[in-house]
mmCIF file of C-alpha atoms and ligand atoms in Angstrom:
data_model
loop_
_atom_site.group_PDB
_atom_site.id
_atom_site.type_symbol
_atom_site.label_atom_id
_atom_site.label_comp_id
_atom_site.label_asym_id
_atom_site.label_seq_id
_atom_site.Cartn_x
_atom_site.Cartn_y
_atom_site.Cartn_z
ATOM 1 C CA MET A 5 105.419 -11.530 201.613
ATOM 2 C CA LYS A 6 102.729 -11.154 203.818
ATOM 3 C CA ILE A 7 103.733 -9.631 207.139
ATOM 4 C CA LEU A 8 101.570 -9.257 210.469
ATOM 5 C CA VAL A 9 102.908 -6.199 212.475
ATOM 6 C CA THR A 10 101.529 -6.366 215.956
ATOM 7 C CA GLY A 11 101.427 -3.114 218.031
ATOM 8 C CA ALA A 12 101.011 -1.202 214.482
ATOM 9 C CA ALA A 13 99.185 1.710 215.831
ATOM 10 C CA GLY A 14 101.857 2.304 218.433
ATOM 11 C CA PHE A 15 105.221 4.404 217.994
ATOM 12 C CA ILE A 16 107.689 2.042 216.531
ATOM 13 C CA GLY A 17 105.202 -0.292 214.990
ATOM 14 C CA ALA A 18 103.632 2.469 212.927
ATOM 15 C CA ASN A 19 107.024 3.785 211.855
ATOM 16 C CA PHE A 20 107.823 0.236 210.834
ATOM 17 C CA VAL A 21 104.680 -0.060 208.844
ATOM 18 C CA TYR A 22 105.553 2.980 206.688
ATOM 19 C CA TYR A 23 109.182 1.800 206.360
ATOM 20 C CA GLU A 24 108.238 -1.519 204.879
ATOM 21 C CA LEU A 25 105.318 -0.001 202.663
ATOM 22 C CA ALA A 26 108.061 2.499 201.100
ATOM 23 C CA LYS A 27 110.864 -0.104 201.079
ATOM 24 C CA HIS A 28 109.172 -3.205 199.727
ATOM 25 C CA PRO A 29 106.585 -2.608 197.033
ATOM 26 C CA GLU A 30 105.924 -6.211 196.620
ATOM 27 C CA ASP A 31 104.742 -6.920 200.378
ATOM 28 C CA GLY A 32 101.468 -6.823 202.144
ATOM 29 C CA ILE A 33 100.836 -5.851 205.744
ATOM 30 C CA VAL A 34 98.236 -6.421 208.277
ATOM 31 C CA GLY A 35 98.579 -4.149 211.362
ATOM 32 C CA LEU A 36 97.187 -5.743 214.359
ATOM 33 C CA ASP A 37 96.604 -3.570 217.600
ATOM 34 C CA SER A 38 93.979 -3.563 220.407
ATOM 35 C CA LEU A 39 94.442 0.378 220.468
ATOM 36 C CA THR A 40 95.058 0.703 224.115
ATOM 37 C CA TYR A 41 95.898 4.295 225.273
ATOM 38 C CA ALA A 42 99.097 4.026 223.396
ATOM 39 C CA GLY A 43 97.500 2.864 220.043
ATOM 40 C CA ASN A 44 96.404 5.530 217.749
ATOM 41 C CA LEU A 45 94.636 4.938 214.599
ATOM 42 C CA GLU A 46 95.279 8.298 213.183
ATOM 43 C CA THR A 47 99.010 7.423 212.966
ATOM 44 C CA LEU A 48 97.873 4.795 210.421
ATOM 45 C CA GLU A 49 95.720 6.925 208.402
ATOM 46 C CA GLY A 50 98.439 7.418 205.600
ATOM 47 C CA ALA A 51 99.068 3.464 205.420
ATOM 48 C CA ALA A 52 95.138 2.777 205.381
ATOM 49 C CA LYS A 53 95.110 4.450 201.957
ATOM 50 C CA ASP A 54 97.735 2.079 200.698
ATOM 51 C CA GLY A 55 95.859 -1.147 199.128
ATOM 52 C CA ARG A 56 98.738 -3.209 200.641
ATOM 53 C CA PHE A 57 97.909 -2.470 204.310
ATOM 54 C CA ARG A 58 94.861 -3.428 206.301
ATOM 55 C CA PHE A 59 94.090 -2.949 209.772
ATOM 56 C CA ALA A 60 92.937 -5.503 212.260
ATOM 57 C CA LYS A 61 91.583 -4.528 215.716
ATOM 58 C CA ALA A 62 92.680 -7.201 217.921
ATOM 59 C CA ASP A 63 94.296 -8.123 221.461
ATOM 60 C CA ILE A 64 97.160 -10.362 221.241
ATOM 61 C CA THR A 65 95.980 -11.953 224.496
ATOM 62 C CA ASP A 66 92.700 -12.842 222.731
ATOM 63 C CA ARG A 67 93.502 -16.351 221.652
ATOM 64 C CA ALA A 68 90.356 -16.809 219.215
ATOM 65 C CA ALA A 69 90.818 -13.639 217.672
ATOM 66 C CA VAL A 70 94.402 -14.159 217.102
ATOM 67 C CA GLY A 71 93.595 -17.645 215.739
ATOM 68 C CA ARG A 72 90.811 -16.447 213.560
ATOM 69 C CA LEU A 73 93.251 -13.812 211.950
ATOM 70 C CA PHE A 74 96.131 -16.238 211.279
ATOM 71 C CA SER A 75 93.517 -18.618 209.472
ATOM 72 C CA GLU A 76 92.129 -15.809 207.372
ATOM 73 C CA GLU A 77 95.466 -14.384 206.423
ATOM 74 C CA ARG A 78 98.316 -16.996 206.242
ATOM 75 C CA PHE A 79 101.395 -14.819 207.233
ATOM 76 C CA ASP A 80 104.813 -15.401 205.875
ATOM 77 C CA VAL A 81 106.419 -13.218 208.866
ATOM 78 C CA VAL A 82 105.133 -12.016 212.158
ATOM 79 C CA VAL A 83 106.871 -9.069 213.937
ATOM 80 C CA ASN A 84 105.713 -8.415 217.557
ATOM 81 C CA PHE A 85 106.017 -4.889 218.573
ATOM 82 C CA ALA A 86 102.563 -5.274 220.623
ATOM 83 C CA ALA A 87 103.404 -4.514 224.501
ATOM 84 C CA GLU A 88 102.933 -2.340 227.238
ATOM 85 C CA SER A 89 105.909 -0.284 226.938
ATOM 86 C CA HIS A 90 106.307 2.335 229.771
ATOM 87 C CA VAL A 91 108.288 1.873 232.659
ATOM 88 C CA ASP A 92 106.603 4.345 234.962
ATOM 89 C CA ARG A 93 103.247 2.386 234.449
ATOM 90 C CA SER A 94 104.751 -0.941 235.122
ATOM 91 C CA ILE A 95 105.706 0.501 238.448
ATOM 92 C CA GLU A 96 102.310 1.550 239.209
ATOM 93 C CA ASP A 97 100.456 -1.545 238.007
ATOM 94 C CA PRO A 98 102.574 -4.913 236.668
ATOM 95 C CA SER A 99 99.566 -6.845 235.822
ATOM 96 C CA VAL A 100 98.849 -5.754 232.278
ATOM 97 C CA PHE A 101 102.453 -5.822 231.425
ATOM 98 C CA LEU A 102 102.662 -9.561 232.217
ATOM 99 C CA LEU A 103 99.478 -10.506 230.566
ATOM 100 C CA THR A 104 100.273 -8.567 227.498
ATOM 101 C CA ASN A 105 104.013 -8.918 227.040
ATOM 102 C CA ILE A 106 104.388 -12.421 228.286
ATOM 103 C CA ILE A 107 100.987 -14.297 227.465
ATOM 104 C CA GLY A 108 100.397 -12.281 224.555
ATOM 105 C CA THR A 109 103.750 -13.450 223.080
ATOM 106 C CA GLN A 110 102.867 -16.970 223.909
ATOM 107 C CA ILE A 111 99.503 -16.734 222.225
ATOM 108 C CA LEU A 112 101.145 -15.057 219.114
ATOM 109 C CA MET A 113 103.915 -17.746 218.940
ATOM 110 C CA ASP A 114 101.162 -20.677 219.401
ATOM 111 C CA ALA A 115 99.603 -19.272 216.358
ATOM 112 C CA ALA A 116 102.697 -18.592 214.182
ATOM 113 C CA LYS A 117 103.434 -22.208 214.953
ATOM 114 C CA LYS A 118 100.223 -23.552 214.252
ATOM 115 C CA TYR A 119 99.833 -22.032 210.925
ATOM 116 C CA GLY A 120 103.502 -22.598 209.737
ATOM 117 C CA VAL A 121 104.626 -18.852 209.728
ATOM 118 C CA GLY A 122 108.361 -18.894 208.124
ATOM 119 C CA ARG A 123 109.666 -16.145 210.516
ATOM 120 C CA TYR A 124 108.699 -14.765 213.946
ATOM 121 C CA HIS A 125 110.342 -11.727 215.270
ATOM 122 C CA GLN A 126 110.412 -10.556 218.823
ATOM 123 C CA VAL A 127 111.101 -6.778 219.269
ATOM 124 C CA SER A 128 112.658 -6.846 222.672
ATOM 125 C CA THR A 129 114.603 -4.091 224.616
ATOM 126 C CA ASP A 130 118.061 -3.436 226.091
ATOM 127 C CA GLU A 131 116.354 -3.202 229.351
ATOM 128 C CA VAL A 132 116.523 -6.790 229.766
ATOM 129 C CA TYR A 133 120.315 -6.531 230.660
ATOM 130 C CA GLY A 134 119.541 -4.112 233.638
ATOM 131 C CA ASP A 135 121.814 -1.446 233.759
ATOM 132 C CA LEU A 136 125.610 -0.306 233.606
ATOM 133 C CA PRO A 137 127.439 1.818 236.068
ATOM 134 C CA LEU A 138 127.891 5.579 235.211
ATOM 135 C CA ASP A 139 131.647 5.477 235.761
ATOM 136 C CA ARG A 140 132.756 2.549 233.539
ATOM 137 C CA PRO A 141 132.218 3.760 229.985
ATOM 138 C CA GLU A 142 134.041 1.011 228.467
ATOM 139 C CA LEU A 143 131.162 -1.334 229.574
ATOM 140 C CA LEU A 144 128.432 -2.265 226.766
ATOM 141 C CA PHE A 145 125.554 -4.559 226.508
ATOM 142 C CA THR A 146 126.405 -7.384 224.125
ATOM 143 C CA GLU A 147 124.276 -10.451 223.405
ATOM 144 C CA THR A 148 125.875 -12.569 226.179
ATOM 145 C CA THR A 149 125.511 -9.928 228.980
ATOM 146 C CA PRO A 150 123.555 -11.686 231.449
ATOM 147 C CA ILE A 151 119.628 -10.958 231.713
ATOM 148 C CA LYS A 152 118.972 -8.820 234.932
ATOM 149 C CA THR A 153 115.826 -6.765 234.987
ATOM 150 C CA SER A 154 114.983 -3.884 237.137
ATOM 151 C CA SER A 155 111.458 -2.894 236.449
ATOM 152 C CA PRO A 156 108.410 -4.970 235.942
ATOM 153 C CA TYR A 157 108.462 -3.844 232.368
ATOM 154 C CA SER A 158 111.836 -5.150 231.668
ATOM 155 C CA ALA A 159 111.216 -8.297 233.607
ATOM 156 C CA SER A 160 108.040 -9.152 231.337
ATOM 157 C CA LYS A 161 110.108 -8.418 228.210
ATOM 158 C CA ALA A 162 112.812 -10.644 229.442
ATOM 159 C CA SER A 163 110.366 -13.407 230.230
ATOM 160 C CA ALA A 164 108.966 -12.956 226.761
ATOM 161 C CA ASP A 165 112.462 -13.364 225.384
ATOM 162 C CA LEU A 166 113.133 -16.600 227.526
ATOM 163 C CA LEU A 167 109.933 -17.940 226.154
ATOM 164 C CA VAL A 168 110.770 -17.125 222.567
ATOM 165 C CA GLN A 169 114.183 -19.086 223.068
ATOM 166 C CA ALA A 170 112.535 -21.997 224.782
ATOM 167 C CA TYR A 171 109.900 -22.365 221.614
ATOM 168 C CA GLN A 172 112.983 -22.035 219.484
ATOM 169 C CA ARG A 173 114.837 -24.824 221.148
ATOM 170 C CA THR A 174 111.992 -27.082 221.941
ATOM 171 C CA TYR A 175 109.893 -26.778 218.855
ATOM 172 C CA GLY A 176 112.422 -25.627 216.372
ATOM 173 C CA PHE A 177 110.569 -22.491 216.102
ATOM 174 C CA PRO A 178 111.969 -20.134 213.537
ATOM 175 C CA ALA A 179 112.460 -17.067 215.700
ATOM 176 C CA THR A 180 114.542 -14.102 216.095
ATOM 177 C CA ILE A 181 114.963 -11.397 218.854
ATOM 178 C CA SER A 182 116.337 -7.800 218.827
ATOM 179 C CA ARG A 183 117.226 -5.616 221.636
ATOM 180 C CA CYS A 184 117.055 -1.946 220.818
ATOM 181 C CA SER A 185 118.069 0.947 222.996
ATOM 182 C CA ASN A 186 115.881 3.893 223.551
ATOM 183 C CA ASN A 187 114.152 4.909 220.238
ATOM 184 C CA TYR A 188 112.984 8.709 219.596
ATOM 185 C CA GLY A 189 111.192 10.335 216.285
ATOM 186 C CA PRO A 190 107.600 10.780 215.115
ATOM 187 C CA TYR A 191 104.613 9.522 216.782
ATOM 188 C CA GLN A 192 105.956 8.484 220.095
ATOM 189 C CA PHE A 193 103.364 8.993 222.771
ATOM 190 C CA PRO A 194 103.996 11.940 224.983
ATOM 191 C CA GLU A 195 104.655 10.030 228.195
ATOM 192 C CA LYS A 196 108.191 9.227 226.976
ATOM 193 C CA LEU A 197 110.982 11.453 227.793
ATOM 194 C CA ILE A 198 111.592 13.689 224.349
ATOM 195 C CA PRO A 199 108.103 14.074 223.472
ATOM 196 C CA LEU A 200 107.075 14.762 227.119
ATOM 197 C CA MET A 201 109.685 17.478 227.287
ATOM 198 C CA ILE A 202 108.899 18.895 223.937
ATOM 199 C CA LYS A 203 105.171 19.083 224.769
ATOM 200 C CA ASN A 204 105.872 20.845 228.240
ATOM 201 C CA ALA A 205 108.087 23.293 226.783
ATOM 202 C CA LEU A 206 105.643 24.397 224.367
ATOM 203 C CA ALA A 207 103.162 24.821 226.728
ATOM 204 C CA ASP A 208 105.687 26.897 229.140
ATOM 205 C CA ILE A 209 104.981 24.427 231.925
ATOM 206 C CA PRO A 210 107.702 22.566 234.090
ATOM 207 C CA LEU A 211 109.717 19.973 232.556
ATOM 208 C CA PRO A 212 110.050 17.014 235.369
ATOM 209 C CA VAL A 213 113.565 15.450 235.352
ATOM 210 C CA TYR A 214 113.943 12.436 237.454
ATOM 211 C CA GLY A 215 116.533 12.732 240.276
ATOM 212 C CA GLU A 216 119.473 14.835 239.241
ATOM 213 C CA GLY A 217 118.996 14.073 235.181
ATOM 214 C CA LEU A 218 122.186 12.066 235.188
ATOM 215 C CA ASN A 219 120.932 8.860 234.027
ATOM 216 C CA VAL A 220 122.256 7.690 230.740
ATOM 217 C CA ARG A 221 120.240 6.270 227.603
ATOM 218 C CA ASP A 222 121.656 5.153 224.152
ATOM 219 C CA TRP A 223 119.247 6.883 221.682
ATOM 220 C CA LEU A 224 118.467 5.680 218.250
ATOM 221 C CA TYR A 225 116.372 7.108 215.568
ATOM 222 C CA VAL A 226 113.130 5.268 215.190
ATOM 223 C CA GLU A 227 113.884 4.613 211.335
ATOM 224 C CA ASP A 228 117.211 3.202 212.169
ATOM 225 C CA HIS A 229 115.568 0.653 214.334
ATOM 226 C CA CYS A 230 112.937 -0.198 211.652
ATOM 227 C CA LYS A 231 115.838 -0.622 209.121
ATOM 228 C CA ALA A 232 117.576 -3.101 211.383
ATOM 229 C CA ILE A 233 114.572 -5.040 212.105
ATOM 230 C CA ASP A 234 113.724 -5.301 208.250
ATOM 231 C CA MET A 235 117.522 -6.916 207.670
ATOM 232 C CA ILE A 236 116.966 -9.164 210.574
ATOM 233 C CA LEU A 237 113.698 -10.464 209.099
ATOM 234 C CA ARG A 238 115.109 -10.891 205.565
ATOM 235 C CA GLU A 239 118.783 -11.804 206.357
ATOM 236 C CA GLY A 240 119.007 -12.754 210.131
ATOM 237 C CA GLY A 241 119.494 -16.335 211.221
ATOM 238 C CA ALA A 242 116.810 -18.162 213.040
ATOM 239 C CA GLY A 243 117.609 -18.473 216.651
ATOM 240 C CA GLU A 244 119.573 -15.523 216.756
ATOM 241 C CA VAL A 245 119.698 -12.307 219.212
ATOM 242 C CA TYR A 246 120.576 -9.025 217.784
ATOM 243 C CA ASN A 247 121.450 -5.864 219.949
ATOM 244 C CA ILE A 248 120.683 -2.536 218.177
ATOM 245 C CA GLY A 249 121.898 0.891 219.054
ATOM 246 C CA GLY A 250 124.161 3.501 217.461
ATOM 247 C CA HIS A 251 126.693 4.483 220.022
ATOM 248 C CA ASN A 252 124.716 7.524 221.088
ATOM 249 C CA GLU A 253 124.803 7.888 225.005
ATOM 250 C CA MET A 254 123.407 11.093 226.408
ATOM 251 C CA ALA A 255 122.464 12.267 229.974
ATOM 252 C CA ASN A 256 118.670 13.047 230.587
ATOM 253 C CA ILE A 257 119.579 16.572 231.537
ATOM 254 C CA ASP A 258 121.568 17.153 228.343
ATOM 255 C CA ILE A 259 118.776 16.094 226.157
ATOM 256 C CA VAL A 260 116.130 18.390 227.970
ATOM 257 C CA LYS A 261 118.589 21.260 227.536
ATOM 258 C CA LEU A 262 118.864 20.770 223.787
ATOM 259 C CA ILE A 263 115.148 20.628 223.510
ATOM 260 C CA LEU A 264 114.893 23.880 225.390
ATOM 261 C CA LYS A 265 117.615 25.575 223.423
ATOM 262 C CA TYR A 266 116.130 24.452 220.017
ATOM 263 C CA LEU A 267 112.699 25.646 221.058
ATOM 264 C CA GLY A 268 114.125 29.031 222.449
ATOM 265 C CA LYS A 269 112.713 28.225 226.012
ATOM 266 C CA PRO A 270 114.429 29.065 229.257
ATOM 267 C CA GLU A 271 116.107 26.440 231.292
ATOM 268 C CA SER A 272 114.270 27.862 234.326
ATOM 269 C CA LEU A 273 111.466 25.435 233.115
ATOM 270 C CA ILE A 274 113.492 22.403 234.312
ATOM 271 C CA THR A 275 112.053 21.037 237.390
ATOM 272 C CA PHE A 276 113.998 18.144 239.322
ATOM 273 C CA VAL A 277 111.370 15.781 240.881
ATOM 274 C CA THR A 278 111.600 12.470 243.026
ATOM 275 C CA ASP A 279 113.378 9.913 241.104
ATOM 276 C CA ARG A 280 111.840 6.886 239.687
ATOM 277 C CA LYS A 281 111.809 3.850 241.816
ATOM 278 C CA GLY A 282 114.810 1.461 240.625
ATOM 279 C CA HIS A 283 115.812 3.779 238.072
ATOM 280 C CA ASP A 284 118.398 2.140 235.891
ATOM 281 C CA LEU A 285 121.759 4.427 235.537
ATOM 282 C CA ARG A 286 122.985 3.861 232.251
ATOM 283 C CA TYR A 287 121.994 1.886 228.937
ATOM 284 C CA ALA A 288 124.784 1.250 226.226
ATOM 285 C CA ILE A 289 124.695 -1.105 223.419
ATOM 286 C CA ASP A 290 127.382 -2.834 221.686
ATOM 287 C CA PRO A 291 125.957 -3.060 218.142
ATOM 288 C CA ALA A 292 129.017 -5.062 216.742
ATOM 289 C CA LYS A 293 126.925 -8.311 215.930
ATOM 290 C CA ILE A 294 124.699 -6.684 213.761
ATOM 291 C CA THR A 295 126.828 -4.673 211.941
ATOM 292 C CA GLY A 296 129.224 -7.626 211.292
ATOM 293 C CA ALA A 297 126.711 -10.163 210.405
ATOM 294 C CA LEU A 298 124.161 -8.051 208.339
ATOM 295 C CA GLY A 299 125.892 -4.757 207.725
ATOM 296 C CA TRP A 300 123.727 -2.650 209.487
ATOM 297 C CA MET A 301 124.537 0.962 210.360
ATOM 298 C CA PRO A 302 122.619 3.834 211.946
ATOM 299 C CA GLU A 303 122.163 6.760 209.423
ATOM 300 C CA THR A 304 120.735 9.652 211.488
ATOM 301 C CA ARG A 305 122.915 11.470 213.709
ATOM 302 C CA PHE A 306 121.418 12.443 217.159
ATOM 303 C CA ALA A 307 121.587 16.223 216.381
ATOM 304 C CA ASP A 308 119.763 16.005 213.171
ATOM 305 C CA GLY A 309 117.421 13.278 214.529
ATOM 306 C CA LEU A 310 116.250 15.472 217.523
ATOM 307 C CA LYS A 311 115.701 18.581 215.354
ATOM 308 C CA GLN A 312 113.661 16.375 212.843
ATOM 309 C CA THR A 313 111.698 15.163 215.816
ATOM 310 C CA ILE A 314 111.115 18.444 217.416
ATOM 311 C CA ASP A 315 110.081 19.697 213.886
ATOM 312 C CA TRP A 316 107.739 16.906 213.683
ATOM 313 C CA TYR A 317 105.922 17.567 216.672
ATOM 314 C CA LEU A 318 105.675 21.297 216.023
ATOM 315 C CA ALA A 319 104.082 20.691 212.596
ATOM 316 C CA ASN A 320 101.753 17.769 213.843
ATOM 317 C CA LYS A 321 100.126 19.380 217.023
ATOM 318 C CA PRO A 322 96.751 18.156 216.449
ATOM 319 C CA TRP A 323 98.141 14.456 216.625
ATOM 320 C CA TRP A 324 99.457 14.846 220.155
ATOM 321 C CA GLU A 325 96.976 17.559 221.514
ATOM 322 C CA ASN A 326 94.273 15.022 220.499
ATOM 323 C CA ILE A 327 96.003 12.311 222.686
ATOM 324 C CA VAL A 328 96.382 14.707 225.483
ATOM 325 C CA SER A 329 92.931 15.782 225.434
ATOM 326 C CA GLY A 330 91.418 12.526 225.290
ATOM 327 C CA GLU A 331 90.016 13.162 221.776
ATOM 328 C CA TYR A 332 91.423 10.213 220.425
ATOM 329 C CA THR A 333 88.799 8.101 221.984
ATOM 330 C CA ARG A 334 86.021 9.865 220.547
ATOM 331 C CA TYR A 335 87.793 9.782 217.036
ATOM 332 C CA TYR A 336 87.754 6.058 217.307
ATOM 333 C CA GLU A 337 84.039 5.871 218.330
ATOM 334 C CA LYS A 338 83.455 8.199 215.320
ATOM 335 C CA MET A 339 85.332 6.069 212.790
ATOM 336 C CA TYR A 340 84.469 2.707 213.973
ATOM 337 C CA GLY A 341 81.489 2.776 216.447
ATOM 338 C CA ASN A 342 78.882 2.297 213.872
ATOM 339 C CA ARG A 343 80.318 -0.228 211.678
HETATM 340 P P1 LIG B 421 103.935 1.996 222.192
HETATM 341 O O1 LIG B 421 103.509 1.921 223.625
HETATM 342 O O2 LIG B 421 104.051 3.140 221.534
HETATM 343 O O3 LIG B 421 103.054 0.946 221.353
HETATM 344 C C1 LIG B 421 102.525 -0.420 221.679
HETATM 345 C C2 LIG B 421 101.321 -0.483 220.934
HETATM 346 O O4 LIG B 421 101.093 -1.851 221.261
HETATM 347 C C3 LIG B 421 100.115 0.199 221.150
HETATM 348 O O5 LIG B 421 99.686 0.512 219.641
HETATM 349 C C4 LIG B 421 99.416 -0.524 221.898
HETATM 350 O O6 LIG B 421 97.886 -0.343 221.363
HETATM 351 C C5 LIG B 421 99.585 -1.805 221.357
HETATM 352 N N1 LIG B 421 99.085 -3.083 222.408
HETATM 353 C C6 LIG B 421 99.360 -2.984 223.562
HETATM 354 N N2 LIG B 421 98.863 -4.077 224.140
HETATM 355 C C7 LIG B 421 98.199 -4.744 223.140
HETATM 356 C C8 LIG B 421 97.566 -6.003 223.035
HETATM 357 N N3 LIG B 421 97.338 -6.745 224.142
HETATM 358 N N4 LIG B 421 97.262 -6.494 221.930
HETATM 359 C C9 LIG B 421 97.283 -5.720 220.719
HETATM 360 N N5 LIG B 421 98.165 -4.565 220.729
HETATM 361 C C10 LIG B 421 98.499 -4.092 221.954
HETATM 362 O O7 LIG B 421 105.388 1.113 222.284
HETATM 363 P P2 LIG B 421 106.590 1.394 221.346
HETATM 364 O O8 LIG B 421 107.700 2.383 221.828
HETATM 365 O O9 LIG B 421 106.219 1.527 219.832
HETATM 366 O O10 LIG B 421 107.589 -0.071 221.448
HETATM 367 C C11 LIG B 421 107.061 -1.179 220.650
HETATM 368 C C12 LIG B 421 107.931 -2.301 220.908
HETATM 369 O O11 LIG B 421 109.240 -1.988 221.045
HETATM 370 C C13 LIG B 421 107.605 -2.799 222.477
HETATM 371 O O12 LIG B 421 107.638 -4.306 222.311
HETATM 372 C C14 LIG B 421 108.822 -2.204 223.264
HETATM 373 O O13 LIG B 421 108.988 -2.968 224.305
HETATM 374 C C15 LIG B 421 109.960 -2.387 222.240
HETATM 375 N N6 LIG B 421 111.007 -1.261 222.496
HETATM 376 C C16 LIG B 421 110.665 0.144 222.450
HETATM 377 C C17 LIG B 421 111.764 0.935 222.759
HETATM 378 C C18 LIG B 421 111.524 2.376 222.853
HETATM 379 O O14 LIG B 421 112.451 3.292 222.999
HETATM 380 N N7 LIG B 421 110.147 2.958 222.641
HETATM 381 C C19 LIG B 421 112.951 0.544 222.652
HETATM 382 C C20 LIG B 421 113.466 -0.896 222.732
HETATM 383 C C21 LIG B 421 112.248 -1.732 222.501
HETATM 384 P P1 LIG B 422 111.671 6.779 229.077
HETATM 385 O O1 LIG B 422 111.457 7.695 227.910
HETATM 386 O O2 LIG B 422 110.281 6.512 230.037
HETATM 387 O O3 LIG B 422 112.224 5.608 228.647
HETATM 388 P P2 LIG B 422 113.116 4.597 229.539
HETATM 389 O O4 LIG B 422 112.693 4.549 230.961
HETATM 390 O O5 LIG B 422 112.317 3.324 229.193
HETATM 391 O O6 LIG B 422 114.463 4.510 229.502
HETATM 392 O O7 LIG B 422 112.726 7.645 230.133
HETATM 393 C C1 LIG B 422 113.970 7.936 229.699
HETATM 394 C C2 LIG B 422 114.840 8.715 230.598
HETATM 395 O O8 LIG B 422 114.264 9.747 230.985
HETATM 396 C C3 LIG B 422 114.738 7.685 231.953
HETATM 397 O O9 LIG B 422 115.915 7.976 232.502
HETATM 398 C C4 LIG B 422 113.891 8.378 232.759
HETATM 399 C C5 LIG B 422 113.844 9.776 232.498
HETATM 400 N N1 LIG B 422 112.707 10.738 232.535
HETATM 401 C C6 LIG B 422 112.647 11.743 233.224
HETATM 402 O O10 LIG B 422 113.603 12.275 233.810
HETATM 403 N N2 LIG B 422 111.489 12.515 233.295
HETATM 404 C C7 LIG B 422 110.183 12.070 232.744
HETATM 405 O O11 LIG B 422 109.315 12.877 232.891
HETATM 406 C C8 LIG B 422 110.451 10.918 232.095
HETATM 407 C C9 LIG B 422 109.139 10.395 231.309
HETATM 408 C C10 LIG B 422 111.481 10.134 231.961
#
């Protein structure tokens, strides 16, 4: 199978590339990425050494470039991870979120349709369902929970989902959608909660917790997300939506305290800051459908996954220090500037 992975230089896309290369020796992968601030070619250095992988620098909103790639490669499967992914940035400036997350999805689907791709998978998010109250723990998001978004980010992801479903219904486009809860693990950009807190704790600078830190997220180790997508590509039914989550709800403040404890840093580093605008209270996934239909189960317990993640950031300081210092831009110029 030849697979196009968009957003391959980002957090989950890169983890997915490594997961597929290890799991399916018979497959070839093209990793596409426009290398926004969130994309990092260093993350793909290991994959680039594998003859079954090739990197293509392209923007999914560039119809001509996407069309060229599809005509060259003849993909069997497309997995779309490429997106603007950070809620706080979407609050500051929604425009690029609408462009990449909605129009980019349309352009990819048009190319997949034109070139007869057998399966298109849209990587979506549980944030399309809005939020749940903190005092009703029995409520969970199912695939039939109404779409009701809170942030420009989630609105753009929900719009893309609706477009994917419209293509499926109108053109018989062979698409699946997955809606996963918050991921954590290696290669996550240090603007997201867990890596940001690890980075700040290591530097002994304040850990900024929004509001009172009581908002709840349902955390899943990134490899478990990759496994679910792999199963959906191979065994999922066209037209289906699958929720992905591991029944692992945690309040933000508790995660921050766990990180401090593991690193041996004092809780006095915690600083409560002004809350995020429109801050979703709680996300919680009911994964019964994917478990029942495909047999998917998460494998990594949160306590283990968090330790592995912290250890990874400790062992890979240059990876995130480069990003933080802007070194990455120079890296790209050095590697590709004269080609
Ligand atoms: P990320 O921000 O780490 O990576 C996104 C990647 O997409 C980056 O490499 C970036 O360069 C690339 N990209 C952005 N705009 C592009 C464009 N126009 N053309 C080509 N490439 C472009 O994000 P992530 O956390 O890896 O998320 C991947 C996908 O998973 C997203 O669609 C996101 O909505 C979804 N998701 C993320 C989470 C999570 O917890 N991180 C949870 C559920 C779903
Ligand atoms: P984030 O990692 O941005 O993911 P999302 O908003 O998509 O769930 O944030 C996770 C939670 O952590 C969310 O409730 C906001 C909170 N948060 C903080 O309290 N401080 C921070 O500096 C960040 C980045 C997030």
